[in-house]
mmCIF file of C-alpha atoms and ligand atoms in Angstrom:
data_model
loop_
_atom_site.group_PDB
_atom_site.id
_atom_site.type_symbol
_atom_site.label_atom_id
_atom_site.label_comp_id
_atom_site.label_asym_id
_atom_site.label_seq_id
_atom_site.Cartn_x
_atom_site.Cartn_y
_atom_site.Cartn_z
ATOM 1 C CA MET A 1 122.355 121.249 108.727
ATOM 2 C CA ILE A 2 125.196 121.014 111.101
ATOM 3 C CA LYS A 3 125.011 118.072 113.360
ATOM 4 C CA ILE A 4 126.726 118.153 116.797
ATOM 5 C CA LEU A 5 127.724 115.136 118.884
ATOM 6 C CA ALA A 6 127.937 116.285 122.675
ATOM 7 C CA ASN A 7 129.307 112.896 123.769
ATOM 8 C CA ASP A 8 130.090 113.665 127.324
ATOM 9 C CA GLY A 9 126.986 116.061 127.413
ATOM 10 C CA ILE A 10 126.707 119.987 127.341
ATOM 11 C CA HIS A 11 125.155 122.359 129.990
ATOM 12 C CA PRO A 12 121.361 123.174 128.915
ATOM 13 C CA ASP A 13 122.588 126.908 128.494
ATOM 14 C CA GLY A 14 125.031 125.881 125.855
ATOM 15 C CA ARG A 15 122.563 123.614 124.134
ATOM 16 C CA LEU A 16 119.932 126.259 123.936
ATOM 17 C CA LEU A 17 122.406 128.655 122.213
ATOM 18 C CA LEU A 18 123.101 126.115 119.840
ATOM 19 C CA GLU A 19 119.640 124.974 118.994
ATOM 20 C CA GLU A 20 118.603 128.686 118.627
ATOM 21 C CA ALA A 21 121.105 129.006 116.013
ATOM 22 C CA ASN A 22 119.436 125.976 114.180
ATOM 23 C CA TYR A 23 122.215 123.245 114.952
ATOM 24 C CA VAL A 24 121.047 119.846 115.924
ATOM 25 C CA VAL A 25 122.590 118.498 119.110
ATOM 26 C CA ASP A 26 122.763 114.856 119.901
ATOM 27 C CA GLU A 27 123.634 114.163 123.610
ATOM 28 C CA ASN A 28 123.003 110.418 123.573
ATOM 29 C CA LYS A 29 126.377 109.030 124.654
ATOM 30 C CA ILE A 30 128.029 106.651 122.220
ATOM 31 C CA PRO A 31 130.293 104.172 124.116
ATOM 32 C CA GLN A 32 133.981 104.738 123.159
ATOM 33 C CA GLU A 33 134.186 101.498 121.372
ATOM 34 C CA HIS A 34 131.115 102.118 118.942
ATOM 35 C CA LEU A 35 132.151 105.845 118.467
ATOM 36 C CA ILE A 36 134.272 104.842 115.530
ATOM 37 C CA ASP A 37 131.025 103.537 113.553
ATOM 38 C CA LYS A 38 128.947 106.626 114.377
ATOM 39 C CA ILE A 39 131.288 109.665 114.308
ATOM 40 C CA GLY A 40 131.081 109.939 110.430
ATOM 41 C CA GLU A 41 127.512 111.557 110.770
ATOM 42 C CA TYR A 42 128.661 114.624 112.665
ATOM 43 C CA ASP A 43 130.210 117.887 111.785
ATOM 44 C CA VAL A 44 131.251 118.732 115.357
ATOM 45 C CA LEU A 45 132.388 116.484 118.098
ATOM 46 C CA ILE A 46 132.062 118.082 121.807
ATOM 47 C CA VAL A 47 133.726 116.172 124.643
ATOM 48 C CA ARG A 48 134.881 116.794 128.253
ATOM 49 C CA SER A 49 137.638 114.336 129.499
ATOM 50 C CA ALA A 50 135.726 111.063 129.170
ATOM 51 C CA THR A 51 135.688 110.506 125.544
ATOM 52 C CA LYS A 52 139.139 109.792 123.867
ATOM 53 C CA VAL A 53 139.488 111.434 120.541
ATOM 54 C CA THR A 54 142.042 109.136 119.050
ATOM 55 C CA LYS A 55 143.568 109.274 115.595
ATOM 56 C CA GLU A 56 141.254 106.452 114.565
ATOM 57 C CA ILE A 57 138.074 108.422 115.606
ATOM 58 C CA ILE A 58 139.438 111.477 113.893
ATOM 59 C CA GLU A 59 140.166 109.350 110.725
ATOM 60 C CA ALA A 60 136.583 107.873 110.763
ATOM 61 C CA GLY A 61 135.108 111.433 111.366
ATOM 62 C CA THR A 62 135.037 112.252 107.666
ATOM 63 C CA LYS A 63 132.501 115.176 108.204
ATOM 64 C CA LEU A 64 134.171 116.441 111.307
ATOM 65 C CA LYS A 65 135.094 120.303 111.197
ATOM 66 C CA VAL A 66 135.324 121.024 114.704
ATOM 67 C CA ILE A 67 136.278 119.120 118.017
ATOM 68 C CA ALA A 68 135.576 121.132 121.075
ATOM 69 C CA ARG A 69 136.738 120.248 124.681
ATOM 70 C CA GLY A 70 134.673 121.600 127.545
ATOM 71 C CA GLY A 71 137.441 122.521 129.901
ATOM 72 C CA VAL A 72 141.016 122.947 129.663
ATOM 73 C CA GLY A 73 143.250 120.156 129.343
ATOM 74 C CA MET A 74 143.273 118.448 126.016
ATOM 75 C CA ASP A 75 145.238 115.226 126.835
ATOM 76 C CA ASN A 76 142.263 113.154 125.602
ATOM 77 C CA ILE A 77 142.392 114.535 121.995
ATOM 78 C CA ASP A 78 145.189 113.683 119.551
ATOM 79 C CA LEU A 79 145.670 117.475 118.780
ATOM 80 C CA ASP A 80 148.464 117.138 116.108
ATOM 81 C CA PHE A 81 146.597 114.590 114.034
ATOM 82 C CA ALA A 82 143.246 116.816 114.215
ATOM 83 C CA ARG A 83 145.123 119.863 113.212
ATOM 84 C CA SER A 84 146.981 117.964 110.284
ATOM 85 C CA LYS A 85 143.483 117.158 109.025
ATOM 86 C CA GLY A 86 142.499 120.891 109.014
ATOM 87 C CA ILE A 87 139.985 120.289 112.028
ATOM 88 C CA GLN A 88 139.322 123.248 114.361
ATOM 89 C CA VAL A 89 140.082 122.337 118.013
ATOM 90 C CA TYR A 90 138.706 124.506 120.906
ATOM 91 C CA ASN A 91 138.811 124.470 124.613
ATOM 92 C CA THR A 92 137.249 126.832 127.262
ATOM 93 C CA PRO A 93 139.951 128.138 129.358
ATOM 94 C CA MET A 94 138.070 131.383 130.198
ATOM 95 C CA ALA A 95 134.911 129.642 131.734
ATOM 96 C CA SER A 96 136.386 128.393 134.974
ATOM 97 C CA SER A 97 138.923 130.793 135.964
ATOM 98 C CA ARG A 98 136.680 132.445 138.466
ATOM 99 C CA ALA A 99 135.720 129.088 139.874
ATOM 100 C CA VAL A 100 139.214 128.084 140.442
ATOM 101 C CA ALA A 101 140.227 131.501 142.058
ATOM 102 C CA GLU A 102 137.266 131.465 144.452
ATOM 103 C CA LEU A 103 138.400 127.996 145.603
ATOM 104 C CA THR A 104 141.901 129.160 146.197
ATOM 105 C CA ILE A 105 140.482 132.071 148.348
ATOM 106 C CA GLY A 106 138.372 129.474 150.033
ATOM 107 C CA HIS A 107 141.361 127.445 151.101
ATOM 108 C CA ILE A 108 143.131 130.607 152.289
ATOM 109 C CA PHE A 109 140.127 131.475 154.468
ATOM 110 C CA ALA A 110 139.758 127.955 155.834
ATOM 111 C CA LEU A 111 143.533 127.691 156.840
ATOM 112 C CA ALA A 112 143.472 131.284 158.426
ATOM 113 C CA ARG A 113 140.612 130.458 160.896
ATOM 114 C CA LYS A 114 141.151 126.618 160.843
ATOM 115 C CA ILE A 115 137.720 126.007 159.542
ATOM 116 C CA HIS A 116 138.748 122.750 157.818
ATOM 117 C CA LEU A 117 140.102 121.433 161.019
ATOM 118 C CA SER A 118 137.016 122.540 163.103
ATOM 119 C CA ASN A 119 134.774 120.791 160.565
ATOM 120 C CA ARG A 120 136.804 117.662 161.072
ATOM 121 C CA GLU A 121 137.036 117.701 164.895
ATOM 122 C CA MET A 122 133.704 119.217 166.263
ATOM 123 C CA PRO A 123 131.501 116.231 165.650
ATOM 124 C CA ALA A 124 133.491 114.133 168.062
ATOM 125 C CA GLY A 125 135.259 116.880 170.051
ATOM 126 C CA ASP A 126 134.838 119.032 173.180
ATOM 127 C CA PHE A 127 133.244 122.406 172.472
ATOM 128 C CA ARG A 128 135.235 124.371 175.048
ATOM 129 C CA LYS A 129 138.559 122.611 174.197
ATOM 130 C CA LEU A 130 138.212 123.162 170.611
ATOM 131 C CA LYS A 131 137.117 126.826 171.152
ATOM 132 C CA LYS A 132 140.522 127.337 172.901
ATOM 133 C CA SER A 133 142.671 125.594 170.446
ATOM 134 C CA TYR A 134 141.165 127.616 167.500
ATOM 135 C CA GLU A 135 141.570 130.954 168.965
ATOM 136 C CA THR A 136 144.859 131.492 167.412
ATOM 137 C CA GLY A 137 143.394 132.117 163.755
ATOM 138 C CA THR A 138 144.556 135.052 161.714
ATOM 139 C CA GLN A 139 142.962 137.762 159.481
ATOM 140 C CA LEU A 140 143.843 138.263 155.860
ATOM 141 C CA ARG A 141 143.597 141.976 155.677
ATOM 142 C CA GLY A 142 147.194 143.365 155.360
ATOM 143 C CA LYS A 143 148.793 140.005 154.708
ATOM 144 C CA THR A 144 151.000 139.550 151.534
ATOM 145 C CA LEU A 145 149.730 137.362 148.722
ATOM 146 C CA GLY A 146 152.180 136.041 146.431
ATOM 147 C CA ILE A 147 150.777 134.789 143.095
ATOM 148 C CA VAL A 148 153.074 132.684 140.896
ATOM 149 C CA GLY A 149 151.674 132.436 137.222
ATOM 150 C CA PHE A 150 149.790 135.593 136.370
ATOM 151 C CA GLY A 151 147.445 134.317 133.590
ATOM 152 C CA ARG A 152 143.851 133.988 133.713
ATOM 153 C CA ILE A 153 143.281 132.367 137.206
ATOM 154 C CA GLY A 154 146.358 134.262 138.698
ATOM 155 C CA GLN A 155 144.712 137.465 137.851
ATOM 156 C CA GLU A 156 141.465 136.453 139.068
ATOM 157 C CA VAL A 157 142.950 135.586 142.532
ATOM 158 C CA ALA A 158 144.453 138.927 142.550
ATOM 159 C CA ARG A 159 141.101 140.813 141.923
ATOM 160 C CA LEU A 160 139.830 138.636 144.949
ATOM 161 C CA GLY A 161 142.887 139.419 147.017
ATOM 162 C CA PHE A 162 142.622 143.098 146.554
ATOM 163 C CA GLY A 163 139.022 142.678 147.726
ATOM 164 C CA VAL A 164 139.935 141.238 150.992
ATOM 165 C CA GLY A 165 142.476 144.070 151.580
ATOM 166 C CA MET A 166 145.832 142.038 150.863
ATOM 167 C CA ASN A 167 148.947 143.203 149.481
ATOM 168 C CA VAL A 168 149.067 141.475 146.065
ATOM 169 C CA LEU A 169 152.550 140.368 144.613
ATOM 170 C CA ALA A 170 152.777 138.439 141.434
ATOM 171 C CA HIS A 171 155.447 136.684 139.573
ATOM 172 C CA ASP A 172 155.305 135.372 135.977
ATOM 173 C CA PRO A 173 158.259 135.213 133.594
ATOM 174 C CA PHE A 174 156.034 136.094 130.532
ATOM 175 C CA VAL A 175 154.021 138.686 132.018
ATOM 176 C CA THR A 176 155.382 142.266 132.900
ATOM 177 C CA ASP A 177 152.098 143.708 134.205
ATOM 178 C CA ALA A 178 148.418 143.405 133.971
ATOM 179 C CA SER A 179 145.609 145.663 134.610
ATOM 180 C CA ILE A 180 143.153 144.281 137.007
ATOM 181 C CA GLY A 181 139.548 145.582 136.722
ATOM 182 C CA ILE A 182 137.389 145.431 139.807
ATOM 183 C CA ARG A 183 133.772 146.105 139.155
ATOM 184 C CA LEU A 184 131.464 146.927 142.147
ATOM 185 C CA ASN A 185 128.201 145.331 141.502
ATOM 186 C CA MET A 186 126.327 147.647 143.908
ATOM 187 C CA PHE A 187 127.067 150.514 141.908
ATOM 188 C CA GLU A 188 126.933 149.608 138.153
ATOM 189 C CA ASP A 189 128.946 152.346 136.942
ATOM 190 C CA LEU A 190 131.713 152.175 139.441
ATOM 191 C CA SER A 191 134.822 150.073 138.777
ATOM 192 C CA LEU A 192 138.331 150.363 139.662
ATOM 193 C CA GLU A 193 141.459 149.461 137.717
ATOM 194 C CA VAL A 194 144.701 148.427 139.467
ATOM 195 C CA LYS A 195 147.858 147.942 137.595
ATOM 196 C CA VAL A 196 150.150 145.248 138.828
ATOM 197 C CA ARG A 197 153.765 144.876 137.753
ATOM 198 C CA THR A 198 155.297 141.500 138.191
ATOM 199 C CA GLU A 199 158.017 140.789 140.695
ATOM 200 C CA SER A 200 161.009 138.371 140.757
ATOM 201 C CA ILE A 201 160.308 134.822 142.285
ATOM 202 C CA GLU A 202 162.864 135.785 144.927
ATOM 203 C CA ARG A 203 160.766 138.741 146.031
ATOM 204 C CA ILE A 204 157.542 136.511 146.307
ATOM 205 C CA LEU A 205 159.383 133.968 148.354
ATOM 206 C CA ARG A 206 161.073 136.402 150.647
ATOM 207 C CA ASP A 207 157.894 138.645 151.240
ATOM 208 C CA ALA A 208 154.807 136.506 150.922
ATOM 209 C CA ASP A 209 152.854 135.243 153.788
ATOM 210 C CA ILE A 210 150.734 133.015 151.483
ATOM 211 C CA ILE A 211 151.907 131.771 148.127
ATOM 212 C CA THR A 212 149.385 130.415 145.461
ATOM 213 C CA PHE A 213 150.344 128.746 142.248
ATOM 214 C CA HIS A 214 148.640 129.278 138.852
ATOM 215 C CA LEU A 215 151.009 128.107 136.320
ATOM 216 C CA PRO A 216 151.129 125.004 133.828
ATOM 217 C CA GLY A 217 152.539 121.810 135.419
ATOM 218 C CA GLY A 218 155.855 120.719 134.299
ATOM 219 C CA ASN A 219 157.854 117.703 134.832
ATOM 220 C CA SER A 220 159.755 118.740 137.940
ATOM 221 C CA PRO A 221 158.635 120.566 140.890
ATOM 222 C CA LEU A 222 158.900 124.269 140.696
ATOM 223 C CA ILE A 223 159.210 124.368 144.566
ATOM 224 C CA GLY A 224 161.897 122.477 145.987
ATOM 225 C CA LYS A 225 164.331 122.685 148.963
ATOM 226 C CA SER A 226 166.001 125.845 148.245
ATOM 227 C CA GLU A 227 162.640 127.699 147.396
ATOM 228 C CA ILE A 228 161.104 126.522 150.832
ATOM 229 C CA ALA A 229 164.084 127.713 152.500
ATOM 230 C CA ALA A 230 163.853 131.053 151.067
ATOM 231 C CA MET A 231 160.275 131.436 152.215
ATOM 232 C CA LYS A 232 158.896 133.119 155.381
ATOM 233 C CA ASN A 233 158.669 130.828 158.374
ATOM 234 C CA GLY A 234 155.082 129.802 158.750
ATOM 235 C CA VAL A 235 154.285 130.486 155.002
ATOM 236 C CA VAL A 236 150.880 128.964 153.643
ATOM 237 C CA LEU A 237 151.093 127.475 150.179
ATOM 238 C CA ILE A 238 148.138 126.963 148.119
ATOM 239 C CA ASN A 239 148.141 124.603 144.927
ATOM 240 C CA THR A 240 145.193 124.540 142.736
ATOM 241 C CA ALA A 241 147.149 124.113 139.536
ATOM 242 C CA ARG A 242 148.572 120.723 138.936
ATOM 243 C CA GLY A 243 149.846 117.985 141.393
ATOM 244 C CA GLY A 244 153.599 118.255 141.636
ATOM 245 C CA VAL A 245 154.139 122.007 141.327
ATOM 246 C CA ILE A 246 155.299 121.755 144.873
ATOM 247 C CA ASP A 247 157.524 118.629 145.747
ATOM 248 C CA GLU A 248 155.074 116.690 148.014
ATOM 249 C CA GLU A 249 157.650 115.063 150.227
ATOM 250 C CA LEU A 250 159.306 118.428 150.984
ATOM 251 C CA LEU A 251 155.896 119.873 151.601
ATOM 252 C CA ILE A 252 155.156 117.316 154.216
ATOM 253 C CA GLU A 253 158.558 117.785 155.752
ATOM 254 C CA GLY A 254 157.948 121.468 156.032
ATOM 255 C CA LEU A 255 154.343 121.038 157.474
ATOM 256 C CA ASN A 256 155.689 118.646 160.108
ATOM 257 C CA SER A 257 158.828 121.103 161.018
ATOM 258 C CA GLY A 258 156.343 124.199 161.111
ATOM 259 C CA LYS A 259 158.404 125.922 158.202
ATOM 260 C CA ILE A 260 155.176 125.677 156.279
ATOM 261 C CA GLY A 261 152.354 126.816 158.349
ATOM 262 C CA GLY A 262 149.555 125.464 156.083
ATOM 263 C CA ALA A 263 148.708 124.107 152.755
ATOM 264 C CA GLY A 264 145.503 124.300 150.631
ATOM 265 C CA LEU A 265 145.436 121.540 147.942
ATOM 266 C CA ASP A 266 143.022 120.705 145.276
ATOM 267 C CA VAL A 267 145.528 118.853 143.217
ATOM 268 C CA PHE A 268 147.881 116.076 144.058
ATOM 269 C CA GLU A 269 150.821 114.018 142.476
ATOM 270 C CA ASN A 270 149.094 110.802 142.574
ATOM 271 C CA GLU A 271 145.489 111.507 142.007
ATOM 272 C CA PRO A 272 143.052 109.895 142.788
ATOM 273 C CA THR A 273 144.966 108.576 145.754
ATOM 274 C CA PRO A 274 146.765 111.263 147.319
ATOM 275 C CA LYS A 275 149.230 110.789 150.321
ATOM 276 C CA GLU A 276 147.620 109.940 153.575
ATOM 277 C CA ALA A 277 150.114 112.237 155.291
ATOM 278 C CA LEU A 278 148.638 115.249 153.245
ATOM 279 C CA LEU A 279 145.005 114.261 153.555
ATOM 280 C CA ASN A 280 145.361 113.775 157.445
ATOM 281 C CA HIS A 281 147.492 116.566 158.314
ATOM 282 C CA PRO A 282 145.865 119.223 160.669
ATOM 283 C CA ASN A 283 147.408 122.075 158.657
ATOM 284 C CA VAL A 284 146.089 120.931 155.231
ATOM 285 C CA SER A 285 142.783 121.834 153.714
ATOM 286 C CA VAL A 286 142.004 119.505 150.958
ATOM 287 C CA THR A 287 139.504 119.284 147.963
ATOM 288 C CA PRO A 288 139.484 116.515 145.277
ATOM 289 C CA HIS A 289 140.419 118.463 142.277
ATOM 290 C CA ILE A 290 137.053 120.468 141.975
ATOM 291 C CA GLY A 291 138.603 123.749 141.104
ATOM 292 C CA ALA A 292 136.665 124.316 137.808
ATOM 293 C CA SER A 293 133.573 122.385 138.959
ATOM 294 C CA THR A 294 130.761 124.774 139.981
ATOM 295 C CA VAL A 295 127.229 125.046 138.575
ATOM 296 C CA GLU A 296 128.147 128.548 137.047
ATOM 297 C CA ALA A 297 131.351 127.221 135.442
ATOM 298 C CA GLN A 298 129.571 124.362 133.684
ATOM 299 C CA SER A 299 126.973 126.929 132.412
ATOM 300 C CA TYR A 300 129.784 129.170 131.110
ATOM 301 C CA ILE A 301 131.769 126.281 129.628
ATOM 302 C CA GLY A 302 128.500 125.350 127.575
ATOM 303 C CA MET A 303 128.113 128.828 126.475
ATOM 304 C CA GLU A 304 131.811 129.379 125.629
ATOM 305 C CA LEU A 305 131.549 126.124 123.425
ATOM 306 C CA ALA A 306 128.407 127.378 121.712
ATOM 307 C CA ASP A 307 129.781 130.781 121.118
ATOM 308 C CA LYS A 308 132.863 129.331 119.523
ATOM 309 C CA ILE A 309 131.065 126.817 117.409
ATOM 310 C CA ILE A 310 128.536 129.355 116.106
ATOM 311 C CA ALA A 311 131.401 131.826 115.184
ATOM 312 C CA PHE A 312 133.149 129.243 113.459
ATOM 313 C CA PHE A 313 130.238 128.167 111.223
ATOM 314 C CA GLY A 314 129.036 131.919 110.847
ATOM 315 C CA ASP A 315 126.250 131.909 108.108
ATOM 316 C CA ASP A 316 127.753 129.016 106.448
ATOM 317 C CA LYS A 317 125.414 126.280 107.797
HETATM 318 P P1 NAD B 401 147.215 130.600 131.769
HETATM 319 O O1 NAD B 401 147.907 130.155 130.674
HETATM 320 O O2 NAD B 401 146.049 131.586 131.797
HETATM 321 O O3 NAD B 401 148.231 131.149 132.885
HETATM 322 C C1 NAD B 401 149.370 130.498 133.389
HETATM 323 C C2 NAD B 401 150.552 131.474 133.505
HETATM 324 O O4 NAD B 401 151.656 130.821 134.029
HETATM 325 C C3 NAD B 401 151.026 132.143 132.100
HETATM 326 O O5 NAD B 401 150.642 133.524 132.341
HETATM 327 C C4 NAD B 401 152.285 131.830 131.985
HETATM 328 O O6 NAD B 401 153.054 132.858 131.457
HETATM 329 C C5 NAD B 401 152.609 131.569 133.545
HETATM 330 N N1 NAD B 401 153.902 130.681 133.700
HETATM 331 C C6 NAD B 401 154.303 129.798 132.894
HETATM 332 N N2 NAD B 401 155.561 129.224 133.384
HETATM 333 C C7 NAD B 401 155.743 129.797 134.679
HETATM 334 C C8 NAD B 401 156.593 129.733 135.668
HETATM 335 N N3 NAD B 401 157.725 128.990 135.639
HETATM 336 N N4 NAD B 401 156.658 130.547 136.774
HETATM 337 C C9 NAD B 401 155.536 131.489 136.862
HETATM 338 N N5 NAD B 401 154.641 131.726 135.793
HETATM 339 C C10 NAD B 401 154.840 130.848 134.842
HETATM 340 O O7 NAD B 401 146.460 129.316 132.855
HETATM 341 P P2 NAD B 401 145.178 129.367 133.715
HETATM 342 O O8 NAD B 401 144.114 129.231 133.059
HETATM 343 O O9 NAD B 401 145.587 130.504 134.650
HETATM 344 O O10 NAD B 401 145.508 128.104 134.575
HETATM 345 C C11 NAD B 401 146.677 128.121 135.499
HETATM 346 C C12 NAD B 401 146.647 126.515 136.055
HETATM 347 O O11 NAD B 401 145.499 126.090 136.674
HETATM 348 C C13 NAD B 401 147.050 125.489 134.956
HETATM 349 O O12 NAD B 401 147.880 124.479 135.371
HETATM 350 C C14 NAD B 401 145.702 124.684 135.036
HETATM 351 O O13 NAD B 401 145.894 123.377 134.573
HETATM 352 C C15 NAD B 401 145.225 124.715 136.309
HETATM 353 N N6 NAD B 401 143.862 124.513 136.340
HETATM 354 C C16 NAD B 401 143.387 123.912 137.499
HETATM 355 C C17 NAD B 401 141.922 123.707 137.617
HETATM 356 C C18 NAD B 401 141.327 122.913 138.643
HETATM 357 O O14 NAD B 401 140.277 122.369 138.799
HETATM 358 N N7 NAD B 401 142.143 122.962 140.058
HETATM 359 C C19 NAD B 401 141.165 124.021 136.699
HETATM 360 C C20 NAD B 401 141.510 124.868 135.679
HETATM 361 C C21 NAD B 401 142.968 125.124 135.403
#
């Protein structure tokens, strides 16, 4: 019998799939310092970001065949050591793409109509004055959306951008084109297929009204002085990828000068204490790194983990 320790929990939908397949799922959290004494009982360890799967834990897990991370980043797992021991390591990159894409579009809508600002100012503000000051909102149909990083989330954002009627441009050095399928739920048999060819970064910087980033974080900012200079005046930038993709000091400078018309940020250089100048800026819409965190995404993560574990063991249980 396969014993699974879901030390940071698992969504009931994922747990149900595993139990229906006759796996034993233990969700009683074992504190980090005692994990080393207990891990030897389990064939599978499921974690999110809280549990640290160190070399010592892996060594003590003499029965471990699978380590599964609910979510994307695997910084909390000693990947090389796990693999050197022949342990299969999974994460769930598919499960949260839609959630991040919807938050991205949420920030774009908020900035276009100043919804973020209205929420901040209306409780203590004068209704008539505020009505006047928010009159200059813009509409999204016909605007050009530049997507930098055209992987899972970037393509999901494209799907939503087409739905809104935006001109979608994408840039990705490793993807030349992608087919974006759009299913119209009201008409089950009706779906559209839009082929997007990627463009140079220069074209995106020059032509996009809104630029959104969906690439892995690197050590140095992708967007610095010369890139900002090459953008349209009043461009809106969205970052739901990793803090530091856009140089934050330059971002603040650009927002203050008006070169950058607005920014939607879910990620920051110094989480959990982002710069006050960003949090308080009237043209910045912020969320506390919740891109992947929706009720549905938690369920998809649980089910994606369960599917991978069940496929790994097959009939061999
Ligand atoms: P993905 O691997 O599917 O796509 C990333 C794409 O970026 C790839 O197609 C890759 O070719 C491209 N890329 C690499 N270097 C590039 C560059 N210099 N310029 C342009 N494109 C480049 O990844 P994904 O699942 O779409 O995730 C994208 C980002 O979103 C990651 O940074 C991830 O950490 C982040 N993310 C954030 C949240 C959140 O909570 N806000 C949740 C999940 C993922």
